[in-house]
Amino acid sequence: AQAEDDEVAALIMPTNYIELGASYTSDSSAKFGEYTGLNDSGLDLIGNFNVSGGDAYGDGNGTTRWTVKGTDLGLTSRSLDASMSNQGKWNLEIGYDELRHNLTDGYQTPYLGKMGGNNFVLPATFGVVGGDTNSLSLDQQEAFHTVEVGTSRKNMSFRAGYIFNPQWDVKLDFNHLDQSGAKLMAFGTDPISGGDDEKVLVLPNPTNYQTDTVNLALNWKGDKGHVTGAYFGSFFRDGYRSVMFQNFMINNGGQEMTTPPSNDLHQLNLTGGYAFSPQTKLAGGLSYGRNTQNDAFVDSALMNGGLGNLPRSSLDGLVVTTHADLKLTNQTTKDLTLAAGITYNERNNKTDSVLYDFFSISGSNRGVYSNTPLSNRKTLVELSGDYRLDKNQHIRLDYNHEDVKRWCDKYAGNASTGITNANPPLGGPYTIYGANGNCVVATGSKDDKLGITYKLKASDDVNLNAGYSYSDRRTDSDPNAIVAMISRDGGSIAGINGGDYIGFYPYFDATRRQQLVKAGVNWQANDKLSLSFGGRYTNDDYYDSTYGVQKGNSWSLNLDVTYSLNENGSVSAYTTKQHREREMTNVQSSTTTPWNTWTNTLKDNDFTVGLGAKQGGLMGGKLELSGDLTYSLGETDYGTVLHYSTATPCTDPTQLTCGDLPTIYNRMIELKISGSYQVDKSAKVILGLIHKQLRSNDYFYNGYQYGYTPSSVLHTNQQSGSYSINAVAASYQYWFR
Amino acid sequence: DTPAAGAMSTAKDIVLRGDAKCTRCHDESDEPRILTIGLTRHGVKGDSRTPTCTSCHGDSDSHVDKTGSGDRPAPDRVFNKTTPADSKNAPCLSCHEKSFARTHWAGSAHQVNDVACVSCHGIHNNGHDKVREKRTQAEVCFTCHKEQRADSHKISHHPIGEGKVVCSDCHNPHGSAGPKLLKKNTVTETCTLCHAEKRGPFLWEHQPVSEDCTNCHTPHGSNITPLLKSRPPFLCQECHDAPHQAGNPVGPAAAGKYPGSPFTGSPSSGRTGRACLNCHVQIHGGNSPAGGYRQR
């Protein structure tokens, strides 16, 4: 009887554990330890625990439970959580979660300054780079040193809930995210005052951010319906306003780059559902949000030209977001399910449009520019019907219609002469965006999509599905749209088609036909063997775009096999092949009609294979083993073809404007083996091994190698993150109740 | 009384109210280990809302009262592969449907594709529901979402395999008003939950950014860092040609020079490395009045 009690207790009472151990990583690599904290070679502590209790466990009638849990305590991926609840009444949870994103350990710079800081200076003896950045003096070359760059996220959370009665409850979620560190970013600087030939360096751009997020929800539920009213707030604060750095080209003069402005989001949400009957249900929601940003503009002498005449001190930006959705579902007969829904989303940018003096990086005044606060509205209507042909067959039809509008409420200019005025005064705001004016080329679109899906249960062991969809998006375009970054005073860019040639449309809002085919089969061959096979193909045709993306397609195939060896063991394997391709046509800008065009093709091929095995019950039930092997190969190719002849052939080694770029190649192999041995009733020894290797060849880094950079770019000597690393771990896990 | 009824009268509930008539057979030796439901919230008997065995499996009188030889009839409701998804979901939704998280379940992608609650959730699963634990959630989702499984192994990825970002950080698998079962109403609202520095509003906006982050990024994994669909300058040229002769053809010279390179000309800072982003660095939006080209 005691043994039975013990066996029952083992199933219904929480098993607590404390695990301590160490891991050893053979080599240092930021990429290997990108998210795990295993970026440095050597020993790391393994620390995990989970302790639970409360009178709600066991055979009593208590309702209280608590848990304290720690994971990866010795690593920068650590987390710590505690919760307590009186189930049916209240609950409290606190949490801490840390994530270090190791970006690079091979970045080199001559600049001095703390990674994560916002002030970077050159060594006093560095001087200036007179001309070619590939011809540095020996002293300048020796000033380059390696800086590890990464960004850390520390998230603290608090959750609470209280149930007033069966109908009403309230929930609170609060998160405080603290970010530090930096991400690499290019910084342009001027070589010669008054020129436009920017010189480029790469610096750790600080991520000194704090984000507080709160969600307070009041829930009600009755016999047939439920409603949630909630307030959501998100408050982003940047600890810096800008990054100061010295010009490496002239006089080591001061330069300044802004960092993201602090912003707030307040959102009210109302969501609910109502069941008219068990067969007919209505669900919907409303949201209203105000996203504001009013950080003072960085107005210092270090900014380009001292900003000239600054018409206002901050943006006073306001975006109002509105959302509504409603969906009705009905299953009046067992065989037919119908659904109809509408979703409305609007982003209305209410920010004033004002005329600003724009200075190039060099400090030269490039004219008067107005900001264009972009707004858009998307309305989606969805209709669907699912009909059961018989007990083993379904057919489903879907129809979606999406209507998109884009506009600007305001566009600064001179009120008397409108947006074509040649010399408008600075300042504003103005609201003269007339009936004939647009701030985006694609002012709207209508997209109709029809889909059909068929499902067949061929037997208890075989399921098949197949589907096809066709969508046609027709876009309204205004080639005379005057968009952001178009000079208002006859500056350097012609104010047509957003500054791009007529016939050139951004792919994401261009007219497009899209077709999709997909199919899959699942087969449970016998008690031990199961297989699944599936695939998908899409084809995009941007038939109205003379330039820009013309067409694209993608396909994928998946195969999964699982075999059950016995009660405690199984092996599995999977493979996925993915292909993606897009073709775009561009037009050379320096020619006359008929314009010379060239085509670039992107081909992305990815292949993944995984093998897994696990076996328990070994050595009298004391030993469990598992292993996973993953192989992933990604290859991206670009090829360019010219449709015109040039005086110097495009294949000339000094030009190379046609042909294939070197393949972007990433091959990863990862082997994970782990085993746990039950020492006694309350202890396990766990051993683990990871072997992981990455072979990466990416031309991205060529332009940052000393001796090979563009003459205007300061090198970083970063390499693609290839590595071959072993990590072993051993730990002791003590269990108790 | 039947013998079974006699035994029941003396048996004691173990984990759920009224479970004695079930646990007299389905005891600690049963596989799967159904008693582990006691470790879950369903197993808190003091909470009057928690279910009994029959709440989900039905009264199952013929199963309980079976005497004599022959196969014992199955319980009224079982949760195996031959049971329709709607039938498997009914007992779960009877308690859980009327909640914020499941408001949009009816008509959602998972509902119409016959995904059952138990397709993802383990009810008797040793007290650990894999889909609700960070380390193991993706494994459950990847059972069906195989392209996303492959994407998660690409060189640029969110830390999904590392267990630091989970599918449910962005998606609500029970249905939502957003696209692709996203938690928030739009893609941009969802992404800026974590990437709030890109929310703005900015003085100089960039249309694809303000509309949909996935115009340029592919969130599940990419061969091109950081989670990009394509590499600048080609990515930029999908929407832009001018200015400053960006319309000139870009070929292998964009790979720059390197030992053994066939290119012997002068690499361009607008073509190599970050290409356009060597200068137009505030690509998500700039807030400097001087930075109309998103350079500052």
Short mmCIF file of C-alpha atoms in Angstrom, two decimals, chain A residues 295-545:
data_model
loop_
_atom_site.label_atom_id
_atom_site.label_comp_id
_atom_site.label_asym_id
_atom_site.label_seq_id
_atom_site.Cartn_x
_atom_site.Cartn_y
_atom_site.Cartn_z
CA ASP A 295 11.33 64.55 -28.63
CA ALA A 296 13.13 67.85 -29.07
CA PHE A 297 14.99 67.94 -32.36
CA VAL A 298 18.73 67.59 -31.95
CA ASP A 299 19.74 71.15 -32.66
CA SER A 300 23.43 71.55 -32.24
CA ALA A 301 26.31 73.02 -34.11
CA LEU A 302 27.51 69.48 -34.77
CA MET A 303 24.47 68.73 -36.89
CA ASN A 304 24.72 69.47 -40.56
CA GLY A 305 24.99 73.19 -40.99
CA GLY A 306 23.62 73.74 -37.52
CA LEU A 307 20.21 72.93 -39.05
CA GLY A 308 19.87 76.41 -40.53
CA ASN A 309 16.57 78.00 -39.66
CA LEU A 310 14.76 75.44 -37.59
CA PRO A 311 11.05 76.15 -37.97
CA ARG A 312 10.00 74.25 -34.84
CA SER A 313 11.72 72.59 -31.92
CA SER A 314 10.07 69.15 -32.08
CA LEU A 315 7.79 67.12 -34.30
CA ASP A 316 4.73 66.93 -32.03
CA GLY A 317 3.94 63.77 -33.97
CA LEU A 318 0.61 62.02 -33.62
CA VAL A 319 -0.58 58.87 -35.34
CA VAL A 320 -4.11 57.74 -34.58
CA THR A 321 -4.77 54.08 -35.20
CA THR A 322 -8.30 52.74 -35.50
CA HIS A 323 -9.31 49.13 -35.80
CA ALA A 324 -12.64 47.37 -36.07
CA ASP A 325 -13.47 43.79 -36.85
CA LEU A 326 -16.61 41.73 -36.94
CA LYS A 327 -17.06 38.08 -37.87
CA LEU A 328 -20.21 35.99 -38.05
CA THR A 329 -19.98 32.21 -38.22
CA ASN A 330 -22.84 29.83 -38.76
CA GLN A 331 -23.21 26.07 -38.79
CA THR A 332 -26.96 25.68 -39.20
CA THR A 333 -26.54 22.28 -40.75
CA LYS A 334 -23.90 19.81 -39.72
CA ASP A 335 -22.46 19.76 -43.20
CA LEU A 336 -22.24 23.46 -43.97
CA THR A 337 -20.23 26.10 -42.12
CA LEU A 338 -20.40 29.69 -43.27
CA ALA A 339 -18.39 32.70 -42.16
CA ALA A 340 -18.45 36.38 -43.05
CA GLY A 341 -16.13 38.99 -41.64
CA ILE A 342 -14.90 42.51 -42.08
CA THR A 343 -11.70 44.04 -40.72
CA TYR A 344 -10.86 47.72 -40.81
CA ASN A 345 -7.46 49.21 -39.95
CA GLU A 346 -6.55 52.85 -40.27
CA ARG A 347 -3.25 54.57 -39.56
CA ASN A 348 -4.02 58.26 -39.66
CA ASN A 349 -0.91 60.36 -39.29
CA LYS A 350 -2.12 63.67 -37.88
CA THR A 351 1.37 65.15 -37.63
CA ASP A 352 1.80 68.61 -39.10
CA SER A 353 3.70 68.98 -42.32
CA VAL A 354 6.30 71.70 -42.10
CA LEU A 355 8.99 73.01 -44.42
CA TYR A 356 12.54 72.36 -43.28
CA ASP A 357 15.91 73.49 -44.52
CA PHE A 358 17.76 70.38 -45.51
CA PHE A 359 21.49 70.19 -45.29
CA SER A 360 23.46 67.33 -46.77
CA ILE A 361 26.02 65.49 -44.70
CA SER A 362 28.60 67.87 -46.01
CA GLY A 363 26.70 70.80 -44.55
CA SER A 364 25.61 72.23 -47.86
CA ASN A 365 22.05 73.48 -48.05
CA ARG A 366 20.11 71.25 -50.40
CA GLY A 367 16.86 73.11 -50.35
CA VAL A 368 13.56 73.21 -48.58
CA TYR A 369 11.81 69.96 -47.87
CA SER A 370 8.47 69.13 -46.31
CA ASN A 371 7.76 66.05 -44.24
CA THR A 372 4.93 63.89 -45.54
CA PRO A 373 2.95 62.28 -42.71
CA LEU A 374 1.73 59.05 -44.31
CA SER A 375 -1.71 57.62 -43.68
CA ASN A 376 -3.34 54.45 -44.88
CA ARG A 377 -6.59 52.55 -44.48
CA LYS A 378 -7.15 48.88 -45.18
CA THR A 379 -10.56 47.23 -45.30
CA LEU A 380 -10.77 43.48 -45.67
CA VAL A 381 -13.98 41.57 -46.36
CA GLU A 382 -13.83 37.79 -45.93
CA LEU A 383 -16.46 35.25 -46.94
CA SER A 384 -16.04 31.51 -46.63
CA GLY A 385 -18.03 28.33 -46.81
CA ASP A 386 -17.02 24.84 -45.78
CA TYR A 387 -19.18 22.00 -47.08
CA ARG A 388 -18.87 18.42 -45.98
CA LEU A 389 -19.45 16.33 -49.09
CA ASP A 390 -19.60 13.20 -46.98
CA LYS A 391 -18.09 12.09 -43.73
CA ASN A 392 -14.65 11.88 -45.32
CA GLN A 393 -14.57 14.84 -47.68
CA HIS A 394 -14.67 18.61 -47.21
CA ILE A 395 -14.55 21.37 -49.72
CA ARG A 396 -13.97 24.97 -48.73
CA LEU A 397 -14.34 28.18 -50.68
CA ASP A 398 -12.89 31.52 -49.58
CA TYR A 399 -13.34 34.95 -51.05
CA ASN A 400 -11.44 38.00 -49.74
CA HIS A 401 -11.63 41.56 -50.93
CA GLU A 402 -9.11 44.05 -49.61
CA ASP A 403 -9.39 47.76 -50.26
CA VAL A 404 -6.38 49.96 -49.48
CA LYS A 405 -6.22 53.77 -49.47
CA ARG A 406 -3.12 55.90 -48.88
CA TRP A 407 -3.01 59.63 -48.36
CA CYS A 408 -1.51 62.55 -46.49
CA ASP A 409 -3.75 64.93 -44.62
CA LYS A 410 -1.17 67.64 -44.79
CA TYR A 411 1.60 68.69 -47.08
CA ALA A 412 3.50 71.87 -46.43
CA GLY A 413 3.79 74.52 -49.11
CA ASN A 414 2.83 78.01 -49.87
CA ALA A 415 -0.89 78.49 -49.44
CA SER A 416 -1.20 80.86 -52.36
CA THR A 417 0.53 78.85 -55.00
CA GLY A 418 0.16 75.32 -53.78
CA ILE A 419 2.56 72.46 -53.96
CA THR A 420 4.32 73.56 -57.11
CA ASN A 421 5.55 76.78 -55.57
CA ALA A 422 9.19 77.38 -56.28
CA ASN A 423 10.30 79.20 -53.16
CA PRO A 424 8.01 78.53 -50.25
CA PRO A 425 8.89 80.00 -46.88
CA LEU A 426 10.09 77.80 -44.09
CA GLY A 427 7.71 76.77 -41.38
CA GLY A 428 4.09 75.91 -41.47
CA PRO A 429 2.05 73.94 -40.82
CA TYR A 430 0.20 74.15 -44.07
CA THR A 431 -2.71 72.06 -45.22
CA ILE A 432 -2.82 72.69 -48.89
CA TYR A 433 -2.70 69.16 -50.12
CA GLY A 434 -5.23 69.65 -52.86
CA ALA A 435 -7.49 67.36 -54.80
CA ASN A 436 -4.83 66.82 -57.40
CA GLY A 437 -1.98 66.19 -55.05
CA ASN A 438 -0.79 62.90 -53.61
CA CYS A 439 2.08 62.02 -51.33
CA VAL A 440 2.38 58.40 -52.45
CA VAL A 441 2.50 56.91 -55.91
CA ALA A 442 0.22 53.98 -55.10
CA THR A 443 -2.79 55.84 -53.76
CA GLY A 444 -4.94 52.79 -53.39
CA SER A 445 -5.58 49.26 -54.49
CA LYS A 446 -8.28 46.63 -54.66
CA ASP A 447 -7.34 43.00 -54.19
CA ASP A 448 -9.74 40.13 -54.86
CA LYS A 449 -8.73 36.69 -53.78
CA LEU A 450 -10.54 33.42 -54.37
CA GLY A 451 -9.46 30.17 -52.80
CA ILE A 452 -10.59 26.57 -52.83
CA THR A 453 -9.44 23.78 -50.52
CA TYR A 454 -10.30 20.09 -50.67
CA LYS A 455 -9.70 17.61 -47.89
CA LEU A 456 -10.05 13.88 -48.07
CA LYS A 457 -9.85 11.33 -45.32
CA ALA A 458 -9.03 8.42 -47.58
CA SER A 459 -8.92 6.02 -44.65
CA ASP A 460 -8.37 6.12 -40.92
CA ASP A 461 -4.67 6.27 -41.72
CA VAL A 462 -4.47 8.54 -44.76
CA ASN A 463 -5.43 12.22 -44.99
CA LEU A 464 -4.96 14.36 -48.05
CA ASN A 465 -5.47 18.03 -48.71
CA ALA A 466 -5.08 20.28 -51.72
CA GLY A 467 -5.73 23.94 -52.27
CA TYR A 468 -5.54 26.68 -54.86
CA SER A 469 -5.95 30.43 -54.59
CA TYR A 470 -5.91 33.25 -57.10
CA SER A 471 -5.64 36.90 -56.23
CA ASP A 472 -5.68 39.99 -58.40
CA ARG A 473 -4.54 43.32 -56.95
CA ARG A 474 -5.23 46.41 -59.03
CA THR A 475 -3.41 49.51 -57.91
CA ASP A 476 -4.31 53.12 -58.60
CA SER A 477 -1.18 55.12 -59.24
CA ASP A 478 -0.42 58.79 -59.41
CA PRO A 479 2.85 59.26 -61.28
CA ASN A 480 2.81 62.93 -60.33
CA ALA A 481 2.77 62.24 -56.62
CA ILE A 482 5.10 64.46 -54.66
CA VAL A 483 6.52 62.25 -52.00
CA ALA A 484 8.88 62.52 -49.09
CA MET A 485 12.39 63.70 -49.87
CA ILE A 486 11.33 65.64 -52.93
CA SER A 487 12.77 69.11 -52.79
CA ARG A 488 10.14 71.83 -52.74
CA ASP A 489 12.28 74.47 -54.35
CA GLY A 490 13.45 72.89 -57.52
CA GLY A 491 16.17 70.87 -55.85
CA SER A 492 18.06 67.92 -57.19
CA ILE A 493 15.22 65.49 -57.76
CA ALA A 494 12.46 65.70 -60.29
CA GLY A 495 9.16 65.61 -58.47
CA ILE A 496 7.54 62.83 -60.44
CA ASN A 497 6.59 59.29 -59.50
CA GLY A 498 8.23 59.63 -56.13
CA GLY A 499 11.51 60.53 -57.73
CA ASP A 500 11.58 57.30 -59.67
CA TYR A 501 10.92 56.80 -63.35
CA ILE A 502 7.30 56.56 -64.42
CA GLY A 503 6.42 52.90 -64.70
CA PHE A 504 8.44 52.07 -61.59
CA TYR A 505 6.29 50.80 -58.73
CA PRO A 506 7.21 49.55 -55.27
CA TYR A 507 6.48 45.83 -55.39
CA PHE A 508 4.55 45.70 -52.16
CA ASP A 509 1.80 47.97 -53.41
CA ALA A 510 2.03 47.35 -57.17
CA THR A 511 -0.60 45.73 -59.32
CA ARG A 512 -0.13 41.98 -59.01
CA ARG A 513 -1.65 38.61 -59.84
CA GLN A 514 -0.77 35.87 -57.39
CA GLN A 515 -1.49 32.18 -57.61
CA LEU A 516 -0.87 29.61 -54.91
CA VAL A 517 -1.09 25.82 -55.04
CA LYS A 518 -0.51 23.57 -52.07
CA ALA A 519 -1.03 19.94 -51.23
CA GLY A 520 -0.17 17.50 -48.51
CA VAL A 521 -0.65 13.95 -47.34
CA ASN A 522 -0.34 12.31 -43.93
CA TRP A 523 -0.04 8.56 -43.75
CA GLN A 524 0.04 6.45 -40.61
CA ALA A 525 1.50 3.37 -42.28
CA ASN A 526 1.22 1.22 -39.16
CA ASP A 527 1.49 1.50 -35.42
CA LYS A 528 5.15 2.37 -35.73
CA LEU A 529 5.60 4.31 -38.94
CA SER A 530 4.11 7.63 -39.96
CA LEU A 531 4.92 9.85 -42.91
CA SER A 532 3.85 13.26 -44.09
CA PHE A 533 4.61 14.95 -47.35
CA GLY A 534 3.60 18.39 -48.53
CA GLY A 535 4.42 21.20 -50.84
CA ARG A 536 3.50 24.70 -51.85
CA TYR A 537 4.00 26.84 -54.96
CA THR A 538 3.32 30.54 -55.44
CA ASN A 539 3.64 32.68 -58.50
CA ASP A 540 3.56 36.49 -58.55
CA ASP A 541 3.13 38.55 -61.70
CA TYR A 542 3.48 42.34 -61.44
CA TYR A 543 1.97 42.76 -64.87
CA ASP A 544 1.48 46.52 -64.72
CA SER A 545 5.01 47.42 -63.63
#
